[in-house]
Tab-separated table of C-alpha atoms in Angstrom:
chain	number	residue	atom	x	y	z
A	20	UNK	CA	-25.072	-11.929	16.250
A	21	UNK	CA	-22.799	-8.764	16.818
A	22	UNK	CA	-19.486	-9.230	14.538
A	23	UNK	CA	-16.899	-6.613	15.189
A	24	UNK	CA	-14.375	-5.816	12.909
A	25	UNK	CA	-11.041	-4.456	13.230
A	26	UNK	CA	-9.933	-2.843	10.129
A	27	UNK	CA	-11.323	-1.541	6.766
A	28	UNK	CA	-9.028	-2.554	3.738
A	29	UNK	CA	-9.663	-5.254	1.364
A	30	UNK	CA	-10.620	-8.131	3.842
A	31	UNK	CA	-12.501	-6.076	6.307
A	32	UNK	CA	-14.522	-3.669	3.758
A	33	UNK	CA	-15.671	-7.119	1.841
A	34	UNK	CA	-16.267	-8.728	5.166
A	35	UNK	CA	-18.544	-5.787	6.327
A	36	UNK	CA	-20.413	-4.998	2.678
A	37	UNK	CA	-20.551	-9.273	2.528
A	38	UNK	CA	-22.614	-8.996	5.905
A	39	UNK	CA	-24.962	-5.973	4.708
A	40	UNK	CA	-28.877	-6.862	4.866
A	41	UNK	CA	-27.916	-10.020	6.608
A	42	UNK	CA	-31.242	-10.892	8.788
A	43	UNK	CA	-29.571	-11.460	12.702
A	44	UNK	CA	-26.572	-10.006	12.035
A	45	UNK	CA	-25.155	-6.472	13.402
A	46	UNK	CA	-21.505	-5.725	12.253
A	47	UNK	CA	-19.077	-2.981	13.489
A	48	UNK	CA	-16.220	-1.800	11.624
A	49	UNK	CA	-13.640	-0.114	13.630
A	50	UNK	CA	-10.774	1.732	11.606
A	51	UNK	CA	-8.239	4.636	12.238
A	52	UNK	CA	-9.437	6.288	9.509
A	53	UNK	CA	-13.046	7.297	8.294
A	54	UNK	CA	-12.737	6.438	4.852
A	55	UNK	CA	-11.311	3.112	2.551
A	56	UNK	CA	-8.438	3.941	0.263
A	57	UNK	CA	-7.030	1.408	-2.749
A	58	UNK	CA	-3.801	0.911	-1.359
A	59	UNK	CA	-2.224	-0.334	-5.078
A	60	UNK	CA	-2.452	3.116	-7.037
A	61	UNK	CA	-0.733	4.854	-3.296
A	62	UNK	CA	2.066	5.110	-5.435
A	63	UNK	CA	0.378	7.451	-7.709
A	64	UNK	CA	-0.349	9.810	-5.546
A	65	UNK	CA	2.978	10.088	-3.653
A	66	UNK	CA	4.235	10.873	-7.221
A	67	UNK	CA	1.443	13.378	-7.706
A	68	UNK	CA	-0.348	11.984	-10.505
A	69	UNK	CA	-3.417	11.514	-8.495
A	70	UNK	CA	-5.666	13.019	-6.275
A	71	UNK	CA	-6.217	10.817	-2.347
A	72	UNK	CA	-10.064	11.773	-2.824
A	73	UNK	CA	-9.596	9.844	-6.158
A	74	UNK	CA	-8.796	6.166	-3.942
A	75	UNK	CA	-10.421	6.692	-0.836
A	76	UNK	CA	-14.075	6.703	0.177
A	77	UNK	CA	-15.592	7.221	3.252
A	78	UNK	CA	-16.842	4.504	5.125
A	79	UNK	CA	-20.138	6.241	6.369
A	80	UNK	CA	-21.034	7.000	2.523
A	81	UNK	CA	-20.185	3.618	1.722
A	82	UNK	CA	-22.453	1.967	4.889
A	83	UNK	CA	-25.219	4.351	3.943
A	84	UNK	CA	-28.987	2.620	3.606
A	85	UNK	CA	-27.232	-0.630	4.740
A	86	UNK	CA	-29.111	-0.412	7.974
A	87	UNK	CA	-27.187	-3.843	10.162
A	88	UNK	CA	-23.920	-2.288	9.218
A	89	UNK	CA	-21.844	0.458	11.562
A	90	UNK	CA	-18.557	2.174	11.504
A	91	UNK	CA	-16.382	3.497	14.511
A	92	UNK	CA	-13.621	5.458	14.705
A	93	UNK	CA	-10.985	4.447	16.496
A	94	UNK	CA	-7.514	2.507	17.332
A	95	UNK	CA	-6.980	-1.158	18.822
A	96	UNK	CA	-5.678	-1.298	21.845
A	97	UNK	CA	-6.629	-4.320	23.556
A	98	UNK	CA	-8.417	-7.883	23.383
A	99	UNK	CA	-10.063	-9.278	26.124
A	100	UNK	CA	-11.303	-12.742	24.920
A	101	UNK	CA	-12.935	-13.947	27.805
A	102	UNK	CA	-14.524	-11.276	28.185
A	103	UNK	CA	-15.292	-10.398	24.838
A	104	UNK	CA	-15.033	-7.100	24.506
A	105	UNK	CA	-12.113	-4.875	23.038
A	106	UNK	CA	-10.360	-1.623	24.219
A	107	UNK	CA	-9.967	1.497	22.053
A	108	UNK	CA	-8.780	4.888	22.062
A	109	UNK	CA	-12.422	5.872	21.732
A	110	UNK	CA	-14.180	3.495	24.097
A	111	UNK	CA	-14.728	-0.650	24.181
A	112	UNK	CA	-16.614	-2.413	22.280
A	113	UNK	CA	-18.173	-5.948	22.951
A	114	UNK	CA	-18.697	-8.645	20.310
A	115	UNK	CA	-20.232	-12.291	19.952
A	116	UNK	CA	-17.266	-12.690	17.137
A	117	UNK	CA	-14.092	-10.648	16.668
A	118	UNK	CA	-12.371	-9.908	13.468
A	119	UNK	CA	-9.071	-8.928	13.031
A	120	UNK	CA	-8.285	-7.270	9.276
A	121	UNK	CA	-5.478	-4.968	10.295
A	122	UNK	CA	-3.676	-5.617	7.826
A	123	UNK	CA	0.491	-4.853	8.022
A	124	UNK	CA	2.619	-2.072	8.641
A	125	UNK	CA	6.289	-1.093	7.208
A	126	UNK	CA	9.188	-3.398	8.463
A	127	UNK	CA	12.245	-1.431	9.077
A	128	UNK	CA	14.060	-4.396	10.608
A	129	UNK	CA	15.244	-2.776	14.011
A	130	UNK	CA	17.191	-0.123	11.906
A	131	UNK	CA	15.672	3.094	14.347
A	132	UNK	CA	17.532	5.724	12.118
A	133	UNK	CA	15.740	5.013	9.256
A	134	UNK	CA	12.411	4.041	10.634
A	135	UNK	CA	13.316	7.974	12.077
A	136	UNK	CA	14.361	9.474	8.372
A	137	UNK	CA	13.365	7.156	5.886
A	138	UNK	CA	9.750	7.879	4.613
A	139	UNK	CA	7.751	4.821	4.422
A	140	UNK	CA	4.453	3.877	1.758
A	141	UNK	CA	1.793	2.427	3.494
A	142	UNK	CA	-0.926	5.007	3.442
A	143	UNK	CA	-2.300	8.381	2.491
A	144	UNK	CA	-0.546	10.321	4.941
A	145	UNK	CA	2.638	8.447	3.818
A	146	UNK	CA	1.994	9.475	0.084
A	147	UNK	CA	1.618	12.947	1.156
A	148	UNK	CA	4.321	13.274	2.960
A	149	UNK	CA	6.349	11.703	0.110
A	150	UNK	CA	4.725	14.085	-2.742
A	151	UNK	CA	5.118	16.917	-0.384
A	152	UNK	CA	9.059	15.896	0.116
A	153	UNK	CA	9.840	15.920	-3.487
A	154	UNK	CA	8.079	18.928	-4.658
A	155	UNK	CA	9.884	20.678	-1.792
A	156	UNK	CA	13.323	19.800	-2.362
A	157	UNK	CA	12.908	20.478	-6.348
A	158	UNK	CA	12.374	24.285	-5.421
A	159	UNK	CA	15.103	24.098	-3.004
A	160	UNK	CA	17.298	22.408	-5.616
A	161	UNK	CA	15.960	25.655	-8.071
A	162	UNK	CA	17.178	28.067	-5.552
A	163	UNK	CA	19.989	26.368	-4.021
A	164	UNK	CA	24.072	27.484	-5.814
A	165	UNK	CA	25.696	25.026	-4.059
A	166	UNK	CA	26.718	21.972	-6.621
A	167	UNK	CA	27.025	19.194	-3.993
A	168	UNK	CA	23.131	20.691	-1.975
A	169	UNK	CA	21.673	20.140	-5.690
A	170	UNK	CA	22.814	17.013	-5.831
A	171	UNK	CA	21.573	15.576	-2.421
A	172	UNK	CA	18.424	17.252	-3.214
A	173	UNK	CA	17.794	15.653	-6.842
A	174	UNK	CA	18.927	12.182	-5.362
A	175	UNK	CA	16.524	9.856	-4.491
A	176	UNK	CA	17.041	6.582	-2.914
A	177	UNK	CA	14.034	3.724	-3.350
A	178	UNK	CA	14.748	0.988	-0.873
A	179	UNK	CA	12.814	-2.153	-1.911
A	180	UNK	CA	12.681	-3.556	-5.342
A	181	UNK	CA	8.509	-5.290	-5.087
A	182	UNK	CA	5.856	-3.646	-7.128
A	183	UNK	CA	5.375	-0.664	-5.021
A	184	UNK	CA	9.777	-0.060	-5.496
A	185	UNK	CA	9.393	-0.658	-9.020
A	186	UNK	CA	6.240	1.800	-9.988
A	187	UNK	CA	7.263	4.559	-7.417
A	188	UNK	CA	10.671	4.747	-9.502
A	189	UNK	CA	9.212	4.057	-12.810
A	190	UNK	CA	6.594	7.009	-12.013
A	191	UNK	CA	9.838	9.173	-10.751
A	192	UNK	CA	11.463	8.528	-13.781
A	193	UNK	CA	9.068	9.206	-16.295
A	194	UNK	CA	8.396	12.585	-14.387
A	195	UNK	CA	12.088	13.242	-14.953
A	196	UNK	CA	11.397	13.362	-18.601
A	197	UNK	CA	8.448	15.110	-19.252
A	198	UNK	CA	7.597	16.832	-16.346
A	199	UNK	CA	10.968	18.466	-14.999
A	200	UNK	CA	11.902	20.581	-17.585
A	201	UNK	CA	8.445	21.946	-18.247
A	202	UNK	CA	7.915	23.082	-14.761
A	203	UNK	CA	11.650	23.825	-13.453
A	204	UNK	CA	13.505	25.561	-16.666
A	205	UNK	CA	15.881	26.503	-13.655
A	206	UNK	CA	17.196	22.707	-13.593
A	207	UNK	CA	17.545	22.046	-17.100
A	208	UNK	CA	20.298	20.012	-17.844
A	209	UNK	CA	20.316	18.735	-14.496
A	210	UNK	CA	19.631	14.866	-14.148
A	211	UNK	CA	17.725	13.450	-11.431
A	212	UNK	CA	19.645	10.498	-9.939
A	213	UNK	CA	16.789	7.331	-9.224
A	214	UNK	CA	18.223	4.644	-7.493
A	215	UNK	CA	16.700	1.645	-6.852
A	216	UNK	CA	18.107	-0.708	-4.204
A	217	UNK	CA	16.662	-4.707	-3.454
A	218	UNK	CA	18.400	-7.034	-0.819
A	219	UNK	CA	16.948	-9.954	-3.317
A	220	UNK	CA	19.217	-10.770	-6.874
A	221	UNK	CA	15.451	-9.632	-8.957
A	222	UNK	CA	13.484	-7.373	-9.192
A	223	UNK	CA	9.423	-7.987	-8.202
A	224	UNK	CA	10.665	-10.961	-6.628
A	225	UNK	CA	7.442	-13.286	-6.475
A	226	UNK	CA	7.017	-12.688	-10.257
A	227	UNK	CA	7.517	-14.777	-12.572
A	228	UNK	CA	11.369	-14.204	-14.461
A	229	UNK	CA	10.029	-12.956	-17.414
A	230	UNK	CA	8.446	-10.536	-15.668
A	231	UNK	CA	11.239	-9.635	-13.522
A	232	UNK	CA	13.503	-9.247	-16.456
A	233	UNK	CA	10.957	-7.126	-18.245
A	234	UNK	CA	11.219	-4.449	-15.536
A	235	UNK	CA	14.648	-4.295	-15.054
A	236	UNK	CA	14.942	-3.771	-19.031
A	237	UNK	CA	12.846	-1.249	-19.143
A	238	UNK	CA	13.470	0.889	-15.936
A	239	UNK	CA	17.232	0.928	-16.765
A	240	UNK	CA	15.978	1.919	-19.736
A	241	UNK	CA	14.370	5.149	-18.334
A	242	UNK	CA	17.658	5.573	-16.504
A	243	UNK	CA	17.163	4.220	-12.998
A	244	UNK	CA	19.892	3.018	-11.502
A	245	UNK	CA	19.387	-0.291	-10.225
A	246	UNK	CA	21.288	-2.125	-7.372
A	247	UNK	CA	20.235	-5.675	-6.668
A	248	UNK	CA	21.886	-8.643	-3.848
A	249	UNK	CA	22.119	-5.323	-1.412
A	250	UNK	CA	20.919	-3.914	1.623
A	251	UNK	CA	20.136	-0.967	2.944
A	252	UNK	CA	22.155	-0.805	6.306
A	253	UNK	CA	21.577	2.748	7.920
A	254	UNK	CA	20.624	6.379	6.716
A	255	UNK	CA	22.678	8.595	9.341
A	256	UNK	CA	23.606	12.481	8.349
A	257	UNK	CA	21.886	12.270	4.664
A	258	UNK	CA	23.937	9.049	3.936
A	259	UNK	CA	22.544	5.860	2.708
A	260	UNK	CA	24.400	2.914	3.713
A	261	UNK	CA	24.896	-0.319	2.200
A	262	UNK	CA	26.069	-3.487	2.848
A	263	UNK	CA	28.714	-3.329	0.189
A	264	UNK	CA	30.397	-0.681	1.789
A	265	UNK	CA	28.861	2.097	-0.631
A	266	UNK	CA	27.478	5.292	0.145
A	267	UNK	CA	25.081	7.483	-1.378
A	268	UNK	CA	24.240	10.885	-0.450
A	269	UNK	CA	20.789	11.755	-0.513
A	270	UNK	CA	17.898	13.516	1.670
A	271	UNK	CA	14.793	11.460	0.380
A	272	UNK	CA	15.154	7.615	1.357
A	273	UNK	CA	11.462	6.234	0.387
A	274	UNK	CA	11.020	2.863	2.684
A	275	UNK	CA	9.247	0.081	1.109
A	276	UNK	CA	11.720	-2.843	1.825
A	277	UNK	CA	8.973	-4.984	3.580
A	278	UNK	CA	5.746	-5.179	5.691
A	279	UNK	CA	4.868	-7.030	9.027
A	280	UNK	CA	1.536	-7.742	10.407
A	281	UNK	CA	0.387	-5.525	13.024
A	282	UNK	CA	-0.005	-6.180	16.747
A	283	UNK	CA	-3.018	-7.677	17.680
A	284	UNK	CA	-2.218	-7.087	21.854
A	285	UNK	CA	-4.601	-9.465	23.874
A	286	UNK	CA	-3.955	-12.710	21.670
A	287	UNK	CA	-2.228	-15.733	23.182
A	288	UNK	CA	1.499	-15.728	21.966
A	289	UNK	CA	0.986	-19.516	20.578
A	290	UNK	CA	-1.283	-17.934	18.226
A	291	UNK	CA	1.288	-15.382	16.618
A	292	UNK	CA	3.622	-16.599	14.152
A	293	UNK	CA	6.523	-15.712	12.055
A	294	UNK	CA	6.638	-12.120	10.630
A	295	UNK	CA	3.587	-11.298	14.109
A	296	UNK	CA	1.320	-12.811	11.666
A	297	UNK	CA	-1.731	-14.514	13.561
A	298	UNK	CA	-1.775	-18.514	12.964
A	299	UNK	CA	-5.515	-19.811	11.463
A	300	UNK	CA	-7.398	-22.770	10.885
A	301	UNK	CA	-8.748	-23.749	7.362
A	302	UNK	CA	-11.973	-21.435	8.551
A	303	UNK	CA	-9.726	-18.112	9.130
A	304	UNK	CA	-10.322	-18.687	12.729
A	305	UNK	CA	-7.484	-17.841	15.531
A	306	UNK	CA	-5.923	-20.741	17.224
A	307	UNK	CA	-6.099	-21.201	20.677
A	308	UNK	CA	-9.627	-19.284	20.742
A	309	UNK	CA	-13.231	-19.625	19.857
A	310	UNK	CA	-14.380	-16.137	18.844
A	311	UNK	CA	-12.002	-14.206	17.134
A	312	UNK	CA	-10.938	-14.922	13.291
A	313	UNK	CA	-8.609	-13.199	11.593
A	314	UNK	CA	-8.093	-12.240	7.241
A	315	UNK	CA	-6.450	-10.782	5.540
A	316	UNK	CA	-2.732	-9.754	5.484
A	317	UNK	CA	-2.200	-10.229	8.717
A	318	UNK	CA	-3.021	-13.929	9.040
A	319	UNK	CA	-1.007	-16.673	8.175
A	320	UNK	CA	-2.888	-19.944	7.082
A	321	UNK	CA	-1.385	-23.361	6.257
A	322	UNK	CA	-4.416	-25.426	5.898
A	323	UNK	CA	-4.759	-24.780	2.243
A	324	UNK	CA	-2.942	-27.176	0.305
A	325	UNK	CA	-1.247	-25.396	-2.594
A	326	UNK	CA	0.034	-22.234	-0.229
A	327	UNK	CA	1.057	-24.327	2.487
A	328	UNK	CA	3.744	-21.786	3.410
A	329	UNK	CA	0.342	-19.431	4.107
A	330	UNK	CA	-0.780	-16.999	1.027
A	331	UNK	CA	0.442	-14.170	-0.339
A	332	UNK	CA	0.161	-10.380	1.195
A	333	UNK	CA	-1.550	-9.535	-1.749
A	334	UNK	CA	-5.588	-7.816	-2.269
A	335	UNK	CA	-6.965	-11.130	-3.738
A	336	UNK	CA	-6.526	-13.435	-0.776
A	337	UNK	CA	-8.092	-10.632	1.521
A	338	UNK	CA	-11.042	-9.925	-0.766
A	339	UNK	CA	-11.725	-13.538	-1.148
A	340	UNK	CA	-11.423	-14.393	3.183
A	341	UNK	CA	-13.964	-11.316	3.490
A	342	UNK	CA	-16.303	-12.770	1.271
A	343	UNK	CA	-16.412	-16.434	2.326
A	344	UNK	CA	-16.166	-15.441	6.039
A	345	UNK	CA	-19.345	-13.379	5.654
A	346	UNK	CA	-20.921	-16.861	4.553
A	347	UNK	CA	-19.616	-18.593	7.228
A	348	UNK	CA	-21.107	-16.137	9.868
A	349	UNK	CA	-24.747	-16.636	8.035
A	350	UNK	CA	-23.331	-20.608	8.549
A	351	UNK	CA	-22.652	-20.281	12.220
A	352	UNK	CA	-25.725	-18.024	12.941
A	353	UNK	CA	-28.025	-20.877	11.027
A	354	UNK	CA	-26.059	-23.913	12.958
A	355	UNK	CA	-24.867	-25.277	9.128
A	356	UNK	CA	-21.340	-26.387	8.473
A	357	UNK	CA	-18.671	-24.002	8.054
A	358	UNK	CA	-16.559	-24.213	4.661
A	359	UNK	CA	-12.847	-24.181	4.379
A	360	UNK	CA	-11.338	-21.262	2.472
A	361	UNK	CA	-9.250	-22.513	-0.688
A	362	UNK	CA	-7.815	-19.370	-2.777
A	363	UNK	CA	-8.367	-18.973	-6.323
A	364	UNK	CA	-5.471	-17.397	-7.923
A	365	UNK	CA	-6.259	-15.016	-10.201
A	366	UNK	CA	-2.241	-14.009	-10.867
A	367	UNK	CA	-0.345	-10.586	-10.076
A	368	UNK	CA	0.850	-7.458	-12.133
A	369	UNK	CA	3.026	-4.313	-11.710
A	370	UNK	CA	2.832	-1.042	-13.864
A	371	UNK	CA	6.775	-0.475	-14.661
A	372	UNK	CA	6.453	3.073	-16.638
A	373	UNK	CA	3.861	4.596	-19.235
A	374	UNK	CA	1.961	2.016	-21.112
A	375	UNK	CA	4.502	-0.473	-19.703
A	376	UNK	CA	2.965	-3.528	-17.410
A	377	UNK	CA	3.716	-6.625	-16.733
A	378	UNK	CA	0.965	-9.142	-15.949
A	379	UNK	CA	1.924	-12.969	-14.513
A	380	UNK	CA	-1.409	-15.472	-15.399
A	381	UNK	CA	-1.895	-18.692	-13.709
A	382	UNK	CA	-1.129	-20.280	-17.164
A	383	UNK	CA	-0.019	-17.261	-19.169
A	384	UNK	CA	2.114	-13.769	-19.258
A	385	UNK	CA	1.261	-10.074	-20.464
A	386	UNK	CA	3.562	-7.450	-21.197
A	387	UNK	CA	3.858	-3.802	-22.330
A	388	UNK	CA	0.636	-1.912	-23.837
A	389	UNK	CA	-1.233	-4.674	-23.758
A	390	UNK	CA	-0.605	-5.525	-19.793
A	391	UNK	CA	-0.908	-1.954	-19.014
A	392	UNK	CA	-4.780	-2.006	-20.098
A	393	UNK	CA	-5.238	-4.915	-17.971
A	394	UNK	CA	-3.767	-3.012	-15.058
A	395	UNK	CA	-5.839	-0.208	-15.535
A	396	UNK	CA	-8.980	-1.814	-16.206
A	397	UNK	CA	-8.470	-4.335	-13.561
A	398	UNK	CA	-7.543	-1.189	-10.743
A	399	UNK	CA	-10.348	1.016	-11.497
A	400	UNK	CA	-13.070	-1.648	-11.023
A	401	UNK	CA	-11.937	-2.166	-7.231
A	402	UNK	CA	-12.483	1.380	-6.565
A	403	UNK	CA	-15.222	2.446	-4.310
A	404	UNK	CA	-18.219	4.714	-5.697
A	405	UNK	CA	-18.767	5.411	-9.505
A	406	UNK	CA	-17.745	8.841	-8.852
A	407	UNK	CA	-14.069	7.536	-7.999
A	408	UNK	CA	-13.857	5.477	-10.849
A	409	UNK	CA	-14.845	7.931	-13.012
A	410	UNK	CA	-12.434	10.660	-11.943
A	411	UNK	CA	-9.721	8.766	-11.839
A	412	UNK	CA	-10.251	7.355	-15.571
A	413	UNK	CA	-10.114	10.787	-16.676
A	414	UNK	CA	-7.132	12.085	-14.311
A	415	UNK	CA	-5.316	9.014	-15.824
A	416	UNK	CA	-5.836	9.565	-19.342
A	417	UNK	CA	-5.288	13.214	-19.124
A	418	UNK	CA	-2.451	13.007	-17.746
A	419	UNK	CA	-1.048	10.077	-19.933
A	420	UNK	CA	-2.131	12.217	-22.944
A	421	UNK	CA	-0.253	15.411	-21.798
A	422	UNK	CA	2.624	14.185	-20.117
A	423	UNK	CA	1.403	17.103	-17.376
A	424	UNK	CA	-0.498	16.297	-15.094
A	425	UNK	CA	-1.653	19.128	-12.833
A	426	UNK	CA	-2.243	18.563	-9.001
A	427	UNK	CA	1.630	18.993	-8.549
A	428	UNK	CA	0.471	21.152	-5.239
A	429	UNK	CA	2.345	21.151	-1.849
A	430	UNK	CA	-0.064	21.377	0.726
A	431	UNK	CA	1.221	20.919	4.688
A	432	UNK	CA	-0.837	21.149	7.819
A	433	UNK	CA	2.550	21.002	9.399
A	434	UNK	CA	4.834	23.590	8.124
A	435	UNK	CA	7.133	21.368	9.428
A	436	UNK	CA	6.500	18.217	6.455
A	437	UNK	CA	8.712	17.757	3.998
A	438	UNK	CA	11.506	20.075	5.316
A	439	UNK	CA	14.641	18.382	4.782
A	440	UNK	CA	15.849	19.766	8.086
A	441	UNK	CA	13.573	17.914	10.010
């Protein structure tokens, strides 16, 4: 049986490590990139806290000694079910089963000027360009005597009030306070204006209120400026617009105001639904087509009776489809019955600011200290290779013990990234 599968984040990687040693079984996993990354600490290193080689892994290290098990390089371009093979910029491949794990991609809702200017989180390049950004227009604002450049420059506009809204400005604002006037004496005195802007009347929306409240509490209290029940509109000539009517002058507009699934071209369109996720039966299997499944973000299942509005674009769901699909391949391969996927909620948490979480149980809540262990216990486990894990425990706590951490570098293969001209 030769699986292919598109995609190596949460669903695909468990899919494809699921399937290692599996007698009969061959599995390909084709990705853009050559390595994994941990996409919930991608926050961390757009705000240079972290190293990328600290969450990401490359797949060929990680398939090593598991000898049924392959990775290819390359980029989806086309299905052709009845033939079953797919196109990609590197060649075709054929399969006996097709998986689709592509996960999503940043929504900017038809609004072309800022998909143009707006910098979007959604992967390592993203985070670079983001860290890169920032450190840049600090030593511009060091050099720069003109009052209103300074202030465009030291503005900085989060669009998108989820978890990834709330710890990029939580991690911005704590820099602000111990960072800043260690390493720019040349800007003391001189806030740094954090605004963060939701179209929703809450913050981390599917959280719980409690948690919700917590983070508004204690962001304002680190002096972000909060905006909630409005929209970003446009960004045109360094301007952020809103739906209010209000302005705000700024050159760094980070994007992460919502996701959609990403094309799958080749699939009927009865088997696409709302937000171009891709419809599934209880099994994770496309409708309207025999071979292909799909898990992950990018599907949308109904079948399960507590999410019947499909389940939530979180790491949990995609971990858990990888895992059970991998049975239900050894299933299909031994002629047994396949088994219906039911998700086991294990609850959701957001890091607000230094030893400041919040964590929502299926029967319980966590806050401060307490749900900021949990966080960081609970996001260094995930993280491929004992080398990772280990690096990144002591990045974190030397960092958190210091108030400085040190990889503050700007590093461009494009001389190009970053500039605020461009």
């Amino acid at each position: 049986m030769r699986i292919v599968i598109v995609g190596g984040g949460f669903a695909g990687m468990n899919l494809a490590k699921s399937l290692a040693g599996k007698s009969g079984i061959e599995a390909v996993l084709v990705d853009t990139n050559n390595y994994n990354f941990f996409p919930p600490l991608i926050y961390q290193v757009a705000t240079a806290f972290i190293e990328p080689s600290n969450i990401s892994y490359p797949f060929r290290r990680m398939f090593q000694e598991k000898d049924n098990i392959r990775f290819f390089n390359g980029n989806l371009k086309q299905i052709h079910a009845a033939e079953k093979y797919i196109e990609t910029d590197n060649g075709n491949l054929t399969y006996d089963y097709l998986v689709l794990a592509m996960g999503t991609e940043t929504n900017f809702f038809g609004m072309e000027r800022v998909q143009e200017k707006a910098m979007p989180l959604k992967n390592i390049n993203d985070a670079l360009k983001i860290r890169n950004t920032l450190l840049l227009h600090l030593e511009c604002a060091c050099r720069t005597t003109d009052p209103e450049e300074r202030r465009k420059l030291m503005t900085i506009v989060i669009a998108g009030g989820g978890p990834t809204g709330v710890e990029v400005a939580g991690m911005l604002a704590e820099m602000e306070g111990h960072v800043k006037e260690k390493d720019y004496p040349e800007l003391n005195g001189i806030h740094t204006r954090i605004v963060l802007i939701d179209a929703g009347p809450n913050l981390l929306g599917p959280m719980t209120q409690k948690s919700q409240q917590e983070a508004y509490d204690q962001l304002t209290r680190l002096g972000v400026e909060i905006k909630l029940s409005v929209a970003v509109q446009d960004y045109k000539d360094d301007h952020v617009y809103l739906a209010n009517g209000e302005t705000i002058e700024t050159y760094s507009l980070i994007w992460v105001s919502g996701v959609i699934a990403k094309e799958a071209p080749g699939l009927p369109a009865e088997s696409i639904g709302r937000g171009r996720r891709i419809l599934v039966d209880e099994y994770n299997r496309v409708q309207g087509t025999d071979a292909i499944f799909a898990i992950g973000d990018i599907c949308y299942m109904t079948a399960d009776a507590a999410f019947a509005n499909g389940h939530p674009q979180l790491a949990q769901p995609a971990i858990q489809q990888g895992q059970l699909l991998a049975k239900n391949f050894v299933n299909l391969q031994q002629g047994n019955a396949l088994k219906a996927f039911t998700y086991k909620d294990k609850g959701s948490m957001a890091i607000i600011s230094k030893f400041k979480a919040v964590v929502d149980l299926p029967k319980s809540f966590m806050k401060g200290f307490i749900a900021w262990m949990a966080w960081l216990l609970i996001h260094i486990m995930p993280i491929a290779g004992f080398r990772n894990k280990v690096k990144l425990f002591f990045s974190w706590m030397w960092s958190f013990i210091t108030n400085d951490p040190t990889i503050r570098l700007i590093i461009r293969s494009d001389k190009r990234n970053g500039d605020i001209h461009n």
